[in-house]
Tab-separated table of C-alpha atoms in Angstrom:
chain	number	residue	atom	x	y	z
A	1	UNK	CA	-1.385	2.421	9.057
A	2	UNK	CA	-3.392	-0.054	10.927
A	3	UNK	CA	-1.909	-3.751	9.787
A	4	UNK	CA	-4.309	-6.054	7.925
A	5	UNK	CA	-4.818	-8.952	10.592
A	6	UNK	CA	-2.556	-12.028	10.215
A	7	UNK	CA	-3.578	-15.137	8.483
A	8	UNK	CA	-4.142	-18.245	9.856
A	9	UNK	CA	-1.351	-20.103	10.720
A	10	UNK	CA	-2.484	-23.007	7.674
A	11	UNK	CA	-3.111	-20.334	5.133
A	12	UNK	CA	0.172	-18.317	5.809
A	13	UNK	CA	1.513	-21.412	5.542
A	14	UNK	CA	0.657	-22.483	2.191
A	15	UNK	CA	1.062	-19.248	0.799
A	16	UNK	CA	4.836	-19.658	1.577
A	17	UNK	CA	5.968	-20.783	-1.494
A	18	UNK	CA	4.439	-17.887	-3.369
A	19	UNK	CA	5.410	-15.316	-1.130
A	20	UNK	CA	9.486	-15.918	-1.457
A	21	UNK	CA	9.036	-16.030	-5.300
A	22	UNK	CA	8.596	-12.439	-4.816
A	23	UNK	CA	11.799	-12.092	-1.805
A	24	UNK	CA	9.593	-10.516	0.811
A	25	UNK	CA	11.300	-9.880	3.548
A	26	UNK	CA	10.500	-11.044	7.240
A	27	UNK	CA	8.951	-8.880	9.652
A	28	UNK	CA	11.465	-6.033	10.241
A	29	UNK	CA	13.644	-7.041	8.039
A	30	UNK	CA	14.497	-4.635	4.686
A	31	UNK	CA	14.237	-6.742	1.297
A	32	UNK	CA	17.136	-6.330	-1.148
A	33	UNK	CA	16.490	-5.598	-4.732
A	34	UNK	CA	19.218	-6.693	-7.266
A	35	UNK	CA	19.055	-4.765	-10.586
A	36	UNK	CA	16.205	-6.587	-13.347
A	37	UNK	CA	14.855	-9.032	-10.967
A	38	UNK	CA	13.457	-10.185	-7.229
A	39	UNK	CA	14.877	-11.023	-4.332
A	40	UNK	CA	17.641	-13.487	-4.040
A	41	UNK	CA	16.268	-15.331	-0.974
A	42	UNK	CA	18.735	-17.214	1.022
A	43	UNK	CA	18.502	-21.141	0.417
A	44	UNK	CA	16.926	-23.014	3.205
A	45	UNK	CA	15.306	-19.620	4.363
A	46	UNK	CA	11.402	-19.736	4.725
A	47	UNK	CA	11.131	-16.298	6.822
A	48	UNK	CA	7.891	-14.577	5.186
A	49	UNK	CA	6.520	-11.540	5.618
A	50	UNK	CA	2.918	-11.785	6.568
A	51	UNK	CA	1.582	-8.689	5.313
A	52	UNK	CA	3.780	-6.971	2.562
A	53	UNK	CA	2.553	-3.791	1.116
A	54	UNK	CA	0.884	-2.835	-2.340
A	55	UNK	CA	4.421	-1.106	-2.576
A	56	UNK	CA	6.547	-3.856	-1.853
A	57	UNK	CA	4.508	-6.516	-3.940
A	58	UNK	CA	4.475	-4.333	-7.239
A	59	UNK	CA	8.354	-3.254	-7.186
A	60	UNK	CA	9.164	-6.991	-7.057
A	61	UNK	CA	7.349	-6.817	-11.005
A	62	UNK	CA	9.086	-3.886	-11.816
A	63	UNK	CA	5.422	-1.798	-11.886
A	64	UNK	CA	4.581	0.809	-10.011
A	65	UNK	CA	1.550	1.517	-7.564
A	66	UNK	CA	-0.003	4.946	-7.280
A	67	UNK	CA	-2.584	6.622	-5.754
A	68	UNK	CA	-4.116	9.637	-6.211
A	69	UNK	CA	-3.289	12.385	-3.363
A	70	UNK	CA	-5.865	15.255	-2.067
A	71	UNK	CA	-3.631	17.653	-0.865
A	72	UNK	CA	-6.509	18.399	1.924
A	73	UNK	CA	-5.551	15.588	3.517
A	74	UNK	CA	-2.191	15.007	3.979
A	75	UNK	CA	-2.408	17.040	7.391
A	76	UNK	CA	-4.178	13.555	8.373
A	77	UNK	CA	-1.554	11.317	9.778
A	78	UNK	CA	-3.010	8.249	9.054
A	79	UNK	CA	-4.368	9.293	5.290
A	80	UNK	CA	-0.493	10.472	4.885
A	81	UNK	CA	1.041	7.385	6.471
A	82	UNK	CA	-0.913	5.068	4.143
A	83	UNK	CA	-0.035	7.237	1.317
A	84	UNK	CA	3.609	7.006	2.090
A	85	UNK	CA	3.796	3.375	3.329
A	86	UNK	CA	1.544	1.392	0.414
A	87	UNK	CA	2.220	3.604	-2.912
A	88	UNK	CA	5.468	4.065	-5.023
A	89	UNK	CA	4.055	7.044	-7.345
A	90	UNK	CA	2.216	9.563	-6.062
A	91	UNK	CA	-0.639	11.587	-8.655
A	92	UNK	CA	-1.923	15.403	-7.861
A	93	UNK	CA	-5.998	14.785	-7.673
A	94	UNK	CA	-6.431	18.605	-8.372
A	95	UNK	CA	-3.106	20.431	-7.053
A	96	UNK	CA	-1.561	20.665	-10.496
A	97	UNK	CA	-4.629	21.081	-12.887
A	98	UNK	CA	-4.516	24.675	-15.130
A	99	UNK	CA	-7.258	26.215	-12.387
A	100	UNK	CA	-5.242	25.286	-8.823
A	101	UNK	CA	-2.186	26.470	-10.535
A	102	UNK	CA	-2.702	29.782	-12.465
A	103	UNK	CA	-6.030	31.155	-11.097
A	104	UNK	CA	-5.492	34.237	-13.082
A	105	UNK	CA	-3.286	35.379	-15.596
A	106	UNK	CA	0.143	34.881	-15.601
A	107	UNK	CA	-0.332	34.720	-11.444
A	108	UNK	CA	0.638	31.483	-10.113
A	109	UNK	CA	0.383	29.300	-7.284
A	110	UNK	CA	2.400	26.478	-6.813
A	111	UNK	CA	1.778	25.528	-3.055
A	112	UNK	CA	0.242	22.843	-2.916
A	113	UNK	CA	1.632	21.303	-6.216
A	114	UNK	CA	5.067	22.071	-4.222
A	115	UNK	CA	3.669	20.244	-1.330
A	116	UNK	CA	3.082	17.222	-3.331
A	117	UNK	CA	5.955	16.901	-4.781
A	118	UNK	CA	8.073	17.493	-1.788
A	119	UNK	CA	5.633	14.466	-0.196
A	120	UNK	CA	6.889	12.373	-2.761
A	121	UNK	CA	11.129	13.364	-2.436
A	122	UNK	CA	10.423	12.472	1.218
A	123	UNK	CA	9.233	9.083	0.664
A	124	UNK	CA	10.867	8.139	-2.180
A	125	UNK	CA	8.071	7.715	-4.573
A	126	UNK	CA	7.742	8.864	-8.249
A	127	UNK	CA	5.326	11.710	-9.533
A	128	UNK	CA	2.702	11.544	-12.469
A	129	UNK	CA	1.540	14.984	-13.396
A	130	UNK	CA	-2.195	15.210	-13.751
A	131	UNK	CA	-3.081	17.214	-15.993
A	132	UNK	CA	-1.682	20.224	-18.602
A	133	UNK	CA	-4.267	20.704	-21.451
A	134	UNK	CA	-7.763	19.371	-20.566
A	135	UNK	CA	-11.297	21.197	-21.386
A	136	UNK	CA	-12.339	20.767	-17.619
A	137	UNK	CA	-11.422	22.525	-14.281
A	138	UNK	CA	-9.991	25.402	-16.464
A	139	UNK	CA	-9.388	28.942	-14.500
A	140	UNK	CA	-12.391	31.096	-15.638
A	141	UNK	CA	-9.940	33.521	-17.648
A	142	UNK	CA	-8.923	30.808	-19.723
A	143	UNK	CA	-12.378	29.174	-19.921
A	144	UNK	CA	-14.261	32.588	-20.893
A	145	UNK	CA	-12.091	34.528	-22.649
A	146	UNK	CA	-11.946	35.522	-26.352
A	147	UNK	CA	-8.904	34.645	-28.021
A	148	UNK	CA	-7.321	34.499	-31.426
A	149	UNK	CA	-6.142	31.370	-33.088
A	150	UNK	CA	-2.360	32.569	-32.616
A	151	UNK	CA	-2.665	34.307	-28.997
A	152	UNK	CA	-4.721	30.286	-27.555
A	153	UNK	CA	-2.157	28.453	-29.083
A	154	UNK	CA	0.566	30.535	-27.357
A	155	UNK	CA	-1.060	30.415	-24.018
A	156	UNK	CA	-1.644	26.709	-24.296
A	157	UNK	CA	2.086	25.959	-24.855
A	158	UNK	CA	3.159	28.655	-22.697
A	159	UNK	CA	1.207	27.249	-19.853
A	160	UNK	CA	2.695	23.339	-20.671
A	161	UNK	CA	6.344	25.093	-20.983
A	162	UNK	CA	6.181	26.951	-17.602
A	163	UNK	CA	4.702	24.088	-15.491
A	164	UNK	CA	6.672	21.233	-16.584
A	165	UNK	CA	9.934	23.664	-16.493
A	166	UNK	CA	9.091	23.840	-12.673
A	167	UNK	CA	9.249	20.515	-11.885
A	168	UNK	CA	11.844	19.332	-14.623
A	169	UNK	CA	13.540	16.435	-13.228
A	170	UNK	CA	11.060	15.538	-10.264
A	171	UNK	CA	7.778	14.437	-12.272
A	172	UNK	CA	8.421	11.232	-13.825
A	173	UNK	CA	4.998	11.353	-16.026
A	174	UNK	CA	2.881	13.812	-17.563
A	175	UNK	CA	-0.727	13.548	-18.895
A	176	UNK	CA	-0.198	15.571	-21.347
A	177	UNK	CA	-3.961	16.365	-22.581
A	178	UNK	CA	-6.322	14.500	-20.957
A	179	UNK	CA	-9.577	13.592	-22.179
A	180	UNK	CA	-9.573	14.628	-25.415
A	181	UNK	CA	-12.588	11.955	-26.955
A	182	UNK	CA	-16.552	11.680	-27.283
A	183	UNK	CA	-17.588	8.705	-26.758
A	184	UNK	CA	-18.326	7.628	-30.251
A	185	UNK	CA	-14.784	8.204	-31.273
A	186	UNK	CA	-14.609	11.814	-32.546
A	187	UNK	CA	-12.384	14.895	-30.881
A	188	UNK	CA	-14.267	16.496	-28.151
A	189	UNK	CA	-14.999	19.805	-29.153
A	190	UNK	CA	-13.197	21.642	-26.723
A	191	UNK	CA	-12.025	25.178	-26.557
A	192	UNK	CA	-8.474	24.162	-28.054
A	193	UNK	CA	-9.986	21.943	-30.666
A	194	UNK	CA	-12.820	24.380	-31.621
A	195	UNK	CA	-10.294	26.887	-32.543
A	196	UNK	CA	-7.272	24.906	-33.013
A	197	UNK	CA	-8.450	21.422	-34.598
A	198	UNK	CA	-6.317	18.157	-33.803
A	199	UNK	CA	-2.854	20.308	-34.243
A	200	UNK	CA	-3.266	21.195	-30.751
A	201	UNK	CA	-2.342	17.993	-28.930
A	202	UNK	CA	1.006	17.588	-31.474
A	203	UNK	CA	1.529	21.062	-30.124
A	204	UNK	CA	1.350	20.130	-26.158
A	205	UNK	CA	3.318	17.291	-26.433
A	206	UNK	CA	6.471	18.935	-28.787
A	207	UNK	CA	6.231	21.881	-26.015
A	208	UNK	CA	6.185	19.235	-23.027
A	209	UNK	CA	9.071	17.498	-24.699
A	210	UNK	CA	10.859	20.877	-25.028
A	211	UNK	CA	10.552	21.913	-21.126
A	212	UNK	CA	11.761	18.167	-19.831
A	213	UNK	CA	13.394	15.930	-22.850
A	214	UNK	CA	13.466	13.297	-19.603
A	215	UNK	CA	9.645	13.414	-18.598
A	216	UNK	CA	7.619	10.508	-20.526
A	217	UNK	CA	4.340	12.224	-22.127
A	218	UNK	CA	1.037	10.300	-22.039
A	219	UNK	CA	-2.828	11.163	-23.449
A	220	UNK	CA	-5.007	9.711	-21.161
A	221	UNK	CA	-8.880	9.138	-21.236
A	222	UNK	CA	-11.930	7.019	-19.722
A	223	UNK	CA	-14.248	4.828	-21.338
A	224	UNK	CA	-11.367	3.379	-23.372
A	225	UNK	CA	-10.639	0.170	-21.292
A	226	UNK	CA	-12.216	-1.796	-23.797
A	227	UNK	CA	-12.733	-2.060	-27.665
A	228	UNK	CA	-14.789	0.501	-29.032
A	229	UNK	CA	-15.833	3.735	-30.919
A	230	UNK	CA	-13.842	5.720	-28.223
A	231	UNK	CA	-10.819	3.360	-28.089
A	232	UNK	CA	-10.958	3.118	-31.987
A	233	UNK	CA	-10.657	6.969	-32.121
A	234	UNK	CA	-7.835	7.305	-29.301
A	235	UNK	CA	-6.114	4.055	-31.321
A	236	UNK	CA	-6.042	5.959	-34.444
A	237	UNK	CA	-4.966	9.349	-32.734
A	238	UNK	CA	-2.079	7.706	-31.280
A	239	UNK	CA	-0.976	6.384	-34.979
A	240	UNK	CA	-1.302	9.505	-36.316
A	241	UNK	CA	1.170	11.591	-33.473
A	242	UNK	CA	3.341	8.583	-33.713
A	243	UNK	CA	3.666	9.199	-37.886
A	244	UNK	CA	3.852	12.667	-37.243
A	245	UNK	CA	7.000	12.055	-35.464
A	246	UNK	CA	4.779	13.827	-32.330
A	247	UNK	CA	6.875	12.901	-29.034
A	248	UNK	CA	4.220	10.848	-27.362
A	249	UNK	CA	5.588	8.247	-24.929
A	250	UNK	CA	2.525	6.345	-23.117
A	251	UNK	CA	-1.403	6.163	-22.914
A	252	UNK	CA	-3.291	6.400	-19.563
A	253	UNK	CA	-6.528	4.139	-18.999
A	254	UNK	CA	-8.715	5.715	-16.480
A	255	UNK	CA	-10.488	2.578	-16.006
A	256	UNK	CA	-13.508	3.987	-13.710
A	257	UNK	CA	-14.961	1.290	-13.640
A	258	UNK	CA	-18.335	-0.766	-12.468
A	259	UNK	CA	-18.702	-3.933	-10.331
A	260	UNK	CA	-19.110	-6.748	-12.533
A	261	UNK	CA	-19.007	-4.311	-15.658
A	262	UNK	CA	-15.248	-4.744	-16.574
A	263	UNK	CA	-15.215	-5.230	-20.202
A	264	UNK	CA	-14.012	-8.500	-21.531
A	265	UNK	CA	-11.233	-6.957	-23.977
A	266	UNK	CA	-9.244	-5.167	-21.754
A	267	UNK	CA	-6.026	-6.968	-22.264
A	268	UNK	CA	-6.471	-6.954	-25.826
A	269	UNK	CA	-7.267	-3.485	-26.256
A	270	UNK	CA	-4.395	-2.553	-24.472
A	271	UNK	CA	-1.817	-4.859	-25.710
A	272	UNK	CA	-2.891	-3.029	-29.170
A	273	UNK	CA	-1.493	0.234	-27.378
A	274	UNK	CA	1.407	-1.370	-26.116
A	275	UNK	CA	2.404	-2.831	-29.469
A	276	UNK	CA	2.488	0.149	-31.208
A	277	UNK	CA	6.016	0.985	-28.667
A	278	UNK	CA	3.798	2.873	-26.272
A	279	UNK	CA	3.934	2.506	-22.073
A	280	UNK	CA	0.816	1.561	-20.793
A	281	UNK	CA	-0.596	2.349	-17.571
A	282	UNK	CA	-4.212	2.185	-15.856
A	283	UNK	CA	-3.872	5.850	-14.454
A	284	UNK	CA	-7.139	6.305	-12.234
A	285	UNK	CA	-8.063	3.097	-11.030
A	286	UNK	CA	-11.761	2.719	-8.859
A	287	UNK	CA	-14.406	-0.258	-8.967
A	288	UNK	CA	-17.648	1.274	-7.669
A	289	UNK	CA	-20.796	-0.146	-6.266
A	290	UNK	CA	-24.545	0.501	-6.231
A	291	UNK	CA	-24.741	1.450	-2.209
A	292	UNK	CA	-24.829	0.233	0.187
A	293	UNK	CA	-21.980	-2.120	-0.050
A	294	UNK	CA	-23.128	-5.704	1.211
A	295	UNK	CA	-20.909	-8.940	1.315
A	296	UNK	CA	-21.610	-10.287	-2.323
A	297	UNK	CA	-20.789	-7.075	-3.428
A	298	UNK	CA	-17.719	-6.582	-2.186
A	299	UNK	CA	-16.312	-9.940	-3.469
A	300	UNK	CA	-17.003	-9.303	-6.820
A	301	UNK	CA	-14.943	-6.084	-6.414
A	302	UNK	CA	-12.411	-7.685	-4.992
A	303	UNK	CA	-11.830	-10.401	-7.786
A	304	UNK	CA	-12.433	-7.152	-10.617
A	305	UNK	CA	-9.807	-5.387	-8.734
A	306	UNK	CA	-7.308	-8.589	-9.342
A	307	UNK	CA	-8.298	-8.860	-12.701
A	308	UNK	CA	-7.314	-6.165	-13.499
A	309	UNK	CA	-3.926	-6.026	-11.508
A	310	UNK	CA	-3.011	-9.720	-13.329
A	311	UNK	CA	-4.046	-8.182	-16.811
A	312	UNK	CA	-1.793	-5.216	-16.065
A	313	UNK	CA	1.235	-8.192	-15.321
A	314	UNK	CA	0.527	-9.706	-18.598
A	315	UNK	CA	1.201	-6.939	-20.547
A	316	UNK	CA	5.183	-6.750	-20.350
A	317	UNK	CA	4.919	-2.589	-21.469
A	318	UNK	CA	2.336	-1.853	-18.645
A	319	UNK	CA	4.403	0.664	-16.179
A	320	UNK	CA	2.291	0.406	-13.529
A	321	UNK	CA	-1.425	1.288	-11.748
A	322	UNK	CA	-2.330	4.023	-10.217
A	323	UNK	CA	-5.763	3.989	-7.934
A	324	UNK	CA	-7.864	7.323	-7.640
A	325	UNK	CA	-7.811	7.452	-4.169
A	326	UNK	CA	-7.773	4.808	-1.574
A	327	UNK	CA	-10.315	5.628	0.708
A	328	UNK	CA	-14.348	5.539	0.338
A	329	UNK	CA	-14.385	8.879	2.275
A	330	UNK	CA	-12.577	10.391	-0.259
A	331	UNK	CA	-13.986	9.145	-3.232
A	332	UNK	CA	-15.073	11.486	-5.911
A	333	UNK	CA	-17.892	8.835	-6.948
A	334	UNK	CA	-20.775	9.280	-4.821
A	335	UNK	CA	-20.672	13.150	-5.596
A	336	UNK	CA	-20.785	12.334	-9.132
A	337	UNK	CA	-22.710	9.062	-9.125
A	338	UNK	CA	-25.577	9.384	-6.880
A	339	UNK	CA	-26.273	6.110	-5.519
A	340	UNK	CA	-22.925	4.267	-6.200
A	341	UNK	CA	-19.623	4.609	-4.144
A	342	UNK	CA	-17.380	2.078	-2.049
A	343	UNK	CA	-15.955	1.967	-5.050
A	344	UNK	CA	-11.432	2.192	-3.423
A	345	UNK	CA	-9.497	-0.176	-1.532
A	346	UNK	CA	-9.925	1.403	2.130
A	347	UNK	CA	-12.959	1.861	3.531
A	348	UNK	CA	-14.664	5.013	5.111
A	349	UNK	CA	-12.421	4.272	8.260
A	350	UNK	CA	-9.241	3.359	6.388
A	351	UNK	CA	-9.866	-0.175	6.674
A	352	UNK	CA	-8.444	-2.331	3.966
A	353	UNK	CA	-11.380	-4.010	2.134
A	354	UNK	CA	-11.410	-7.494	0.677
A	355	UNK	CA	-10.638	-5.421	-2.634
A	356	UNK	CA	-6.985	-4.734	-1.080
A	357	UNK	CA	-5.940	-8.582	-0.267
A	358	UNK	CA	-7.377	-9.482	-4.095
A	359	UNK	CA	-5.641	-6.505	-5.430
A	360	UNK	CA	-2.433	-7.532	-3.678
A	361	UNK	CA	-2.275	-10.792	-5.016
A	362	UNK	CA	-3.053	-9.836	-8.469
A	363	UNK	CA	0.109	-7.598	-8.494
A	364	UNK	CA	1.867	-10.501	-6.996
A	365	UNK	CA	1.075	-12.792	-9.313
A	366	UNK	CA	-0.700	-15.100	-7.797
C-alpha cells in the first residue's frame, strides 16, 4: 500500500499530543497492547507515528475495522495488501452467500469461502459471515422450488447447521438473516416468511447457536440507521427473540448511506439497540455521491464518514465498523445507483481519499 503523504512538519506537530493518547508506535517500531487499554508510552517519549493505519487506530478503542473482501481480487497485490495491512475483520462480499456456496442441492462449494477465511488466519484478522438466510442471491433450486412447510424449514436450518459447522471456531460473527424488513416496518414477504411466518428467524438463530455455541449471531438490515417505521419494526423484532429466549447476540446497521443525508438520530437509534444487551455494529459502511466527485463533495464525505466513526465510539456496546469495500472501482453503487458512486475510502486508483484521514480520526477520537 502506497503511504498517505506526510504532514507538515507544524501539523504533525500539533497532532502529537493526540497521537500518543492512542500509543502509536514510531516508524518501524511494533506498538504494545496491554490487556483493557492503550499503549503505555514511555515518559519523556514523543516518537509518533506519522501515518498509523485504520487497523492500528481502531484496536487502540477496542473496535474493530472491516472491510468487505471480493474474492476476485485478492490475486491483486495491492487490493490484497491494503486488505491485510488497514482492516482487522475481514467480511465475504458474495463468497459465503446460500448461491456461491450450494449452487445445487446438497453440492457444495466452499473455495472461495475457504480462501477467505484462510486470508484472514494469515493476517490475523477476524471473520463476519455474510449471510445464511436472506431472500436475495438464493441458488435457483432454492429460489424456484416447491416445498412443504416441514421439508423449507428443514432445508433452511440444515443449510445454517452445515455452513456454520464448517467454519466453527474461525468466523467470529454471523448475519444470521439478513434483511428481513419493508420499509414501513412489516416482515418482508419472503419465501421463508410466506410459508413459514416470523418463526423462521427464531429458527436460524437456535440452529446457528447449535452448530457454534461460540459464534455471536446478528440480524442485520439497511435503512435502519435512523428512527423510523423500519427501525421501529426491527426494534420490536429484536424484543420479541430476546423474550422468546431466541439466542440473538448483535444487530448489523448497513448504513448505505448518502452525502449529506446521514440521519440526525443515529446515535440514538442505536444506543436503543445497544441498551436492550445487544452488540452493535455498522456492518456495510459506504457514503456515496452524485458523480462526478468534485472538491466540495468530497469534504462533506469526509466529515459524514467521521461522524459516523465518533458516533460508533460513543456507544460503549458498538463492536466495531465494517466498510463495504474500500475502493471506488469496486463499489457495488454505481451498478445499482446510476449516477452516484465514489461513495469508499480509496479511490479508483487505490488512493486514500480525504474520507480516509476524517475516517481515521473519528476512530481515533479526535
Amino acid at each position: 500500500m502506497k503511504l498517505l503523504s506526510l504532514r507538515s512538519a507544524a501539523l504533525v506537530a500539533s497532532a502529537t499530543m493526540a497521537t500518543l493518547a492512542f500509543g502509536l508506535a514510531a516508524p518501524g517500531q511494533a506498538a504494545e497492547h496491554p490487556a483493557g487499554g492503550a499503549a503505555d508510552t514511555a515518559a519523556g517519549d514523543t516518537r509518533v507515528q506519522a501515518n498509523p493505519t485504520l487497523r492500528e487506530v481502531a484496536d487502540r478503542t477496542g473496535r474493530f475495522i472491516g472491510t468487505a473482501i471480493n474474492d476476485g481480487r485478492l490475486g491483486d497485490a495491492t487490493y490484497a495488501n491494503i486488505a491485510k495491512t488497514e482492516f482487522s475483520s475481514v467480511t465475504a462480499e458474495n463468497a459465503m452467500k446460500w448461491g456461491s456456496v450450494e449452487p445445487n442441492r446438497g453440492q457444495f462449494n466452499w473455495a472461495a469461502a475457504d480462501r477467505l477465511v484462510s486470508f484472514a488466519q494469515s493476517n490475523n484478522q477476524k471473520i463476519y459471515g455474510h449471510t445464511l438466510v436472506w431472500h436475495s442471491q438464493m441458488p435457483n433450486w432454492l429460489a424456484n422450488g416447491s416445498f412443504s412447510n416441514a421439508e423449507l424449514r428443514t432445508i433452511m436450518t440444515d443449510h445454517v447447521t452445515t455452513q456454520i459447522s464448517r467454519y466453527k471456531g474461525k468466523v467470529q460473527r454471523w448475519d444470521v438473516v439478513n434483511e428481513a424488513f419493508n420499509e414501513d416496518g412489516s416482515l418482508r414477504q419472503s419465501k421463508f416468511q410466506q410459508q413459514l411466518g416470523e418463526s423462521y428467524i427464531a429458527d436460524a438463530f437456535r440452529a446457528a447457536r447449535a452448530a457454534d455455541p461460540g459464534a455471536k449471531l446478528f440480524i442485520n438490515d439497511y435503512n435502519t440507521e435512523g428512527t423510523g417505521a423500519k427501525s421501529n419494526g426491527l426494534y420490536n423484532l429484536v424484543q420479541r427473540l430476546k423474550s422468546q429466549g431466541v439466542p440473538i447476540d448483535g444487530v448489523g446497521f448497513q448504513s448505505h448511506l448518502i452525502v449529506n443525508q446521514v440521519p440526525s438520530t443515529v446515535k440514538a437509534n442505536l444506543q436503543r439497540f445497544a441498551d436492550l444487551g445487544l452488540e452493535i455494529v455498522v456492518s456495510e459502511l459506504d457514503i456515496r455521491m452524485a458523480t462526478p466527485a468534485d472538491s466540495t463533495k468530497l469534504q462533506q464525505q469526509a466529515a459524514n464518514y467521521k461522524t459516523v466513526a465518533q458516533t460508533c465510539l460513543a456507544i460503549s456496546r458498538c463492536a466495531g465498523i465494517t466498510v463495504w469495500g474500500f475502493g471506488d472501482r469496486d463499489s457495488w453503487v454505481p451498478g445499482t445507483f446510476p449516477g452516484q458512486g465514489a461513495a469508499n475510502l480509496y479511490d479508483d486508483n487505490y488512493q486514500p481519499k480525504p474520507a480516509y484521514t476524517a475516517f481515521r480520526d473519528g476512530l481515533a477520537g479526535s
